[in-house]
CSV table of C-alpha atoms and ligand atoms in Angstrom, one decimal:
chain,number,residue,atom,x,y,z
A,120,MET,CA,7.3,-20.5,31.6
A,121,ALA,CA,4.7,-18.4,33.2
A,122,GLY,CA,6.1,-15.0,34.2
A,123,ALA,CA,5.5,-13.1,37.4
A,124,PRO,CA,2.3,-11.1,37.3
A,125,GLN,CA,4.1,-7.9,36.6
A,126,ASP,CA,5.8,-9.4,33.6
A,127,PHE,CA,2.5,-9.9,31.8
A,128,GLY,CA,1.5,-7.3,29.3
A,129,GLN,CA,4.5,-5.2,28.9
A,130,PRO,CA,3.5,-1.6,28.1
A,131,TYR,CA,4.4,-0.4,24.6
A,132,VAL,CA,6.9,2.4,24.8
A,133,LEU,CA,8.4,4.4,22.0
A,134,GLU,CA,11.7,2.6,22.4
A,135,ASP,CA,10.0,-0.6,21.5
A,136,PHE,CA,10.1,0.4,17.8
A,137,LEU,CA,13.3,2.2,17.6
A,138,PRO,CA,15.6,2.0,15.8
A,139,VAL,CA,13.7,2.0,12.6
A,140,GLU,CA,13.7,-1.4,11.0
A,141,GLN,CA,14.7,-1.7,7.3
A,142,PRO,CA,14.1,-5.4,6.6
A,143,THR,CA,12.0,-5.2,3.4
A,144,THR,CA,14.7,-6.1,0.9
A,145,SER,CA,16.5,-9.0,2.5
A,146,THR,CA,15.2,-11.1,-0.3
A,147,LEU,CA,17.5,-12.2,-3.2
A,148,LEU,CA,14.6,-12.6,-5.6
A,149,CYS,CA,14.9,-11.0,-9.0
A,150,ALA,CA,12.5,-8.0,-9.0
A,151,MET,CA,11.3,-8.9,-12.5
A,152,CYS,CA,11.0,-12.7,-12.8
A,153,HIS,CA,11.3,-13.7,-9.1
A,154,LYS,CA,14.2,-16.1,-9.7
A,155,GLU,CA,16.2,-16.8,-6.6
A,156,SER,CA,19.8,-15.9,-5.9
A,157,SER,CA,19.7,-12.8,-8.0
A,158,ARG,CA,22.6,-10.6,-7.1
A,159,GLN,CA,22.8,-7.9,-9.7
A,160,ARG,CA,21.6,-4.7,-8.0
A,161,CYS,CA,20.3,-1.5,-9.4
A,162,SER,CA,23.3,0.7,-9.1
A,163,GLY,CA,21.1,3.8,-8.6
A,164,CYS,CA,19.2,2.8,-5.5
A,165,LYS,CA,20.7,-0.6,-4.6
A,166,ASN,CA,17.2,-1.4,-3.5
A,167,VAL,CA,16.3,-4.1,-6.1
A,168,LYS,CA,18.1,-7.1,-7.5
A,169,TYR,CA,18.0,-8.9,-10.8
A,170,CYS,CA,19.1,-12.2,-12.2
A,171,SER,CA,20.2,-10.7,-15.5
A,172,THR,CA,20.6,-7.5,-17.5
A,173,ASP,CA,17.5,-8.5,-19.6
A,174,CYS,CA,15.4,-8.6,-16.5
A,175,GLN,CA,16.8,-5.3,-15.3
A,176,SER,CA,16.1,-3.5,-18.6
A,177,SER,CA,12.5,-4.9,-18.7
A,178,HIS,CA,11.9,-3.7,-15.1
A,179,TRP,CA,13.2,-0.2,-15.7
A,180,ALA,CA,9.9,1.1,-17.2
A,181,THR,CA,8.4,0.7,-13.8
A,182,HIS,CA,11.4,1.0,-11.5
A,183,LYS,CA,12.5,4.4,-13.0
A,184,LEU,CA,9.4,6.0,-11.4
A,185,LEU,CA,10.9,5.4,-7.9
A,186,CYS,CA,14.6,4.7,-8.2
A,187,LYS,CA,15.9,8.3,-7.7
A,188,ALA,CA,13.0,9.3,-5.5
A,189,PHE,CA,13.9,6.4,-3.1
A,190,VAL,CA,17.5,7.7,-2.9
A,191,ASP,CA,16.3,11.2,-2.3
A,192,THR,CA,14.3,10.2,0.7
A,193,GLN,CA,17.1,8.4,2.4
A,194,ASP,CA,18.1,11.2,4.8
A,195,THR,CA,14.8,13.1,5.1
A,196,ARG,CA,12.9,11.2,7.8
A,197,PRO,CA,11.2,14.0,9.7
A,198,SER,CA,11.1,12.2,13.1
A,199,PRO,CA,11.8,8.7,14.5
A,200,LYS,CA,8.0,8.2,14.5
A,201,SER,CA,7.8,8.7,10.7
A,202,ARG,CA,7.6,5.9,8.2
A,203,ARG,CA,7.9,6.1,4.5
A,204,ALA,CA,4.7,5.4,2.6
A,205,LEU,CA,3.9,5.6,-1.1
A,206,TYR,CA,1.2,8.0,-2.4
A,207,PHE,CA,-0.5,7.4,-5.7
A,208,PRO,CA,-2.1,10.6,-7.0
A,209,THR,CA,-4.8,10.2,-9.6
A,210,ASP,CA,-3.7,12.8,-12.1
A,211,VAL,CA,0.1,12.3,-12.7
A,212,ALA,CA,1.9,9.2,-13.8
A,213,ARG,CA,4.5,9.1,-11.0
A,214,PRO,CA,3.7,7.9,-7.4
A,215,ARG,CA,5.7,9.6,-4.7
A,216,PHE,CA,7.1,8.7,-1.3
A,217,ILE,CA,5.6,10.5,1.7
A,218,TRP,CA,6.2,10.3,5.4
A,219,LEU,CA,3.5,9.4,7.8
A,220,GLU,CA,3.6,9.6,11.6
A,221,TYR,CA,2.8,6.6,13.7
A,222,ASN,CA,1.2,6.2,17.1
A,223,ILE,CA,2.7,3.6,19.4
A,224,ASP,CA,-0.1,1.2,18.6
A,225,GLY,CA,0.9,1.2,14.9
A,226,ALA,CA,-1.9,3.4,13.5
A,227,PRO,CA,-0.9,6.3,11.3
A,228,LEU,CA,-1.8,9.5,13.0
A,229,ASP,CA,-2.0,11.8,9.9
A,230,MET,CA,-3.4,9.6,7.2
A,231,GLN,CA,-6.1,12.2,6.6
A,232,LYS,CA,-3.6,14.7,5.3
A,233,CYS,CA,-3.5,12.5,2.1
A,234,PHE,CA,-7.3,12.8,1.8
A,235,PRO,CA,-7.9,16.4,2.7
A,236,THR,CA,-11.5,16.6,1.5
A,237,THR,CA,-12.6,13.0,2.4
A,238,PRO,CA,-14.6,12.4,5.6
A,239,LYS,CA,-12.7,10.1,7.9
A,240,GLU,CA,-15.3,7.3,7.6
A,241,GLU,CA,-15.0,7.2,3.8
A,242,ILE,CA,-11.2,6.4,4.0
A,243,LYS,CA,-11.2,2.6,3.4
A,244,THR,CA,-8.3,0.4,4.2
A,245,ILE,CA,-7.5,-3.0,2.8
A,246,GLY,CA,-4.6,-5.4,3.1
A,247,PHE,CA,-3.1,-8.0,0.9
A,248,TYR,CA,0.0,-10.2,0.7
A,249,ASP,CA,2.3,-10.7,-2.3
A,250,ARG,CA,4.1,-14.0,-2.1
A,251,TYR,CA,7.3,-12.6,-3.4
A,252,LEU,CA,7.6,-9.9,-0.8
A,253,PRO,CA,8.6,-10.2,2.8
A,254,TYR,CA,6.0,-7.7,4.0
A,255,TRP,CA,2.3,-7.3,4.1
A,256,ILE,CA,0.8,-4.5,2.0
A,257,GLN,CA,-1.9,-2.2,3.2
A,258,LEU,CA,-3.8,0.3,1.0
A,259,SER,CA,-6.0,3.2,2.0
A,260,TYR,CA,-8.2,5.0,-0.4
A,261,ASP,CA,-11.1,7.3,-0.7
A,262,SER,CA,-14.1,4.9,-1.1
A,263,ASN,CA,-16.5,7.6,-2.1
A,264,LEU,CA,-14.6,9.9,-4.4
A,265,HIS,CA,-16.9,12.8,-5.5
A,266,SER,CA,-19.7,11.0,-3.8
A,267,GLN,CA,-19.6,8.2,-6.4
A,268,ARG,CA,-18.7,4.7,-5.5
A,269,ILE,CA,-17.2,3.9,-8.8
A,270,LEU,CA,-13.7,2.9,-10.1
A,271,SER,CA,-11.9,5.7,-11.9
A,272,LYS,CA,-8.5,5.8,-13.5
A,273,ASN,CA,-5.6,6.4,-11.2
A,274,MET,CA,-2.7,7.4,-13.5
A,275,SER,CA,0.1,6.6,-11.1
A,276,ILE,CA,-1.2,3.1,-10.5
A,277,GLY,CA,-1.9,2.7,-14.2
A,278,HIS,CA,-5.3,1.1,-13.5
A,279,ALA,CA,-8.7,2.0,-12.3
A,280,PHE,CA,-9.0,2.6,-8.6
A,281,ARG,CA,-11.0,4.9,-6.4
A,282,GLY,CA,-9.2,8.2,-6.2
A,283,PRO,CA,-5.7,8.6,-4.6
A,284,VAL,CA,-4.2,5.6,-2.8
A,285,VAL,CA,-1.7,5.4,0.1
A,286,ALA,CA,0.4,2.2,0.4
A,287,LEU,CA,2.0,1.1,3.6
A,288,ALA,CA,4.1,-2.1,4.4
A,289,TYR,CA,3.8,-4.0,7.7
A,290,ASP,CA,5.8,-6.8,9.1
A,291,PRO,CA,3.9,-10.1,8.7
A,292,GLU,CA,4.8,-11.2,12.2
A,293,SER,CA,3.9,-8.1,14.2
A,294,GLY,CA,1.2,-6.9,11.8
A,295,LEU,CA,-0.7,-3.8,12.7
A,296,GLY,CA,0.4,-3.9,16.3
A,297,LYS,CA,3.5,-2.0,15.5
A,298,PRO,CA,4.2,1.0,13.2
A,299,ALA,CA,4.6,0.3,9.5
A,300,LEU,CA,7.9,-0.6,7.9
A,301,ASP,CA,9.4,1.9,5.5
A,302,VAL,CA,8.0,1.3,2.1
A,303,ASP,CA,10.7,0.9,-0.6
A,304,THR,CA,10.6,0.6,-4.4
A,305,THR,CA,9.7,-3.1,-4.4
A,306,ILE,CA,6.1,-2.4,-3.5
A,307,LEU,CA,5.2,-0.8,-6.8
A,308,GLY,CA,5.1,-3.9,-9.0
A,309,ALA,CA,2.9,-5.9,-6.5
A,310,LEU,CA,0.6,-3.0,-6.2
A,311,ARG,CA,0.1,-2.5,-9.9
A,312,GLU,CA,-0.5,-6.2,-10.3
A,313,TYR,CA,-3.1,-6.1,-7.5
A,314,ALA,CA,-4.9,-3.0,-9.1
A,315,LYS,CA,-4.9,-4.8,-12.5
A,316,LEU,CA,-6.5,-7.9,-11.0
A,317,ARG,CA,-9.0,-5.8,-9.3
A,318,GLU,CA,-9.8,-4.0,-12.5
A,319,GLU,CA,-10.2,-7.2,-14.4
A,320,TYR,CA,-12.3,-8.9,-11.8
A,321,HIS,CA,-15.8,-9.6,-13.0
A,322,GLY,CA,-17.0,-11.9,-10.3
A,323,PRO,CA,-19.4,-11.1,-7.5
A,324,ILE,CA,-18.8,-7.6,-6.3
A,325,PHE,CA,-18.9,-6.7,-2.6
A,326,VAL,CA,-21.3,-3.8,-2.2
A,327,GLU,CA,-20.1,-1.5,0.6
A,328,GLN,CA,-23.3,0.5,1.0
A,329,PRO,CA,-26.3,1.2,-1.2
A,330,GLN,CA,-25.8,4.6,-2.8
A,331,HIS,CA,-29.5,5.4,-2.7
A,332,ARG,CA,-32.8,3.9,-1.7
A,333,TYR,CA,-34.0,1.6,-4.6
A,334,SER,CA,-37.1,2.6,-6.4
A,335,ASP,CA,-39.9,0.0,-6.6
A,336,GLU,CA,-38.9,-0.5,-10.2
A,337,GLU,CA,-35.3,-1.2,-9.4
A,338,TRP,CA,-36.1,-3.3,-6.4
A,339,LYS,CA,-38.3,-5.6,-8.5
A,340,LYS,CA,-35.4,-6.2,-10.9
A,341,ILE,CA,-33.2,-7.2,-8.0
A,342,VAL,CA,-35.6,-9.5,-6.2
A,343,ARG,CA,-37.2,-10.9,-9.4
A,344,PRO,CA,-38.8,-14.2,-8.3
B,469,ZN,ZN1,15.0,-12.2,-13.5
B,470,ZN,ZN1,17.1,1.7,-8.6
């Protein structure tokens, strides 16, 4: 039914995204093997489920990096506009949860605090979807770390990436039009898998920008007739 003209295009107000949604773990899939109807929860964080004790033990190597940290952030939300994200430093093995503030249009306001020395235009953002997770994952990273567009080891992801990485989760329905969801511990496995695939990928590579003007010599190699 067509609404009255004044009903069209409701303004976004802060109340539109309060209270904070926490829907990311409604799934009953086993965090390790993705079998359905898994009901055995991690007793530490109650954030992940397993089909068996075997799956839980195998998953612990990864899950232990975030299990306690997740519990520790439960009551530390700085403001209703803050959403939990996961930060992957390059030089330590453990990723850490951080809080980012969101604008009413869904864009993080303070992403740059994660990349203090990176010019804004060099912070690249990509999104992907993991079929076992009920949210959409978005990554931001420094695309030009130390002025070199190369992959380098990110210890907390466990694979090569470009510098530190920030991971956010979005509702697949409302997407980027609303602030991110709170990231929980389930994002880590999907992210590592994605980074592994990216590292192993040897197909055509998308070149973001040439790093320098090609010499005549180089150019001849590229456009060899
Ligand atoms: Zn399982
Ligand atoms: Zn846990």
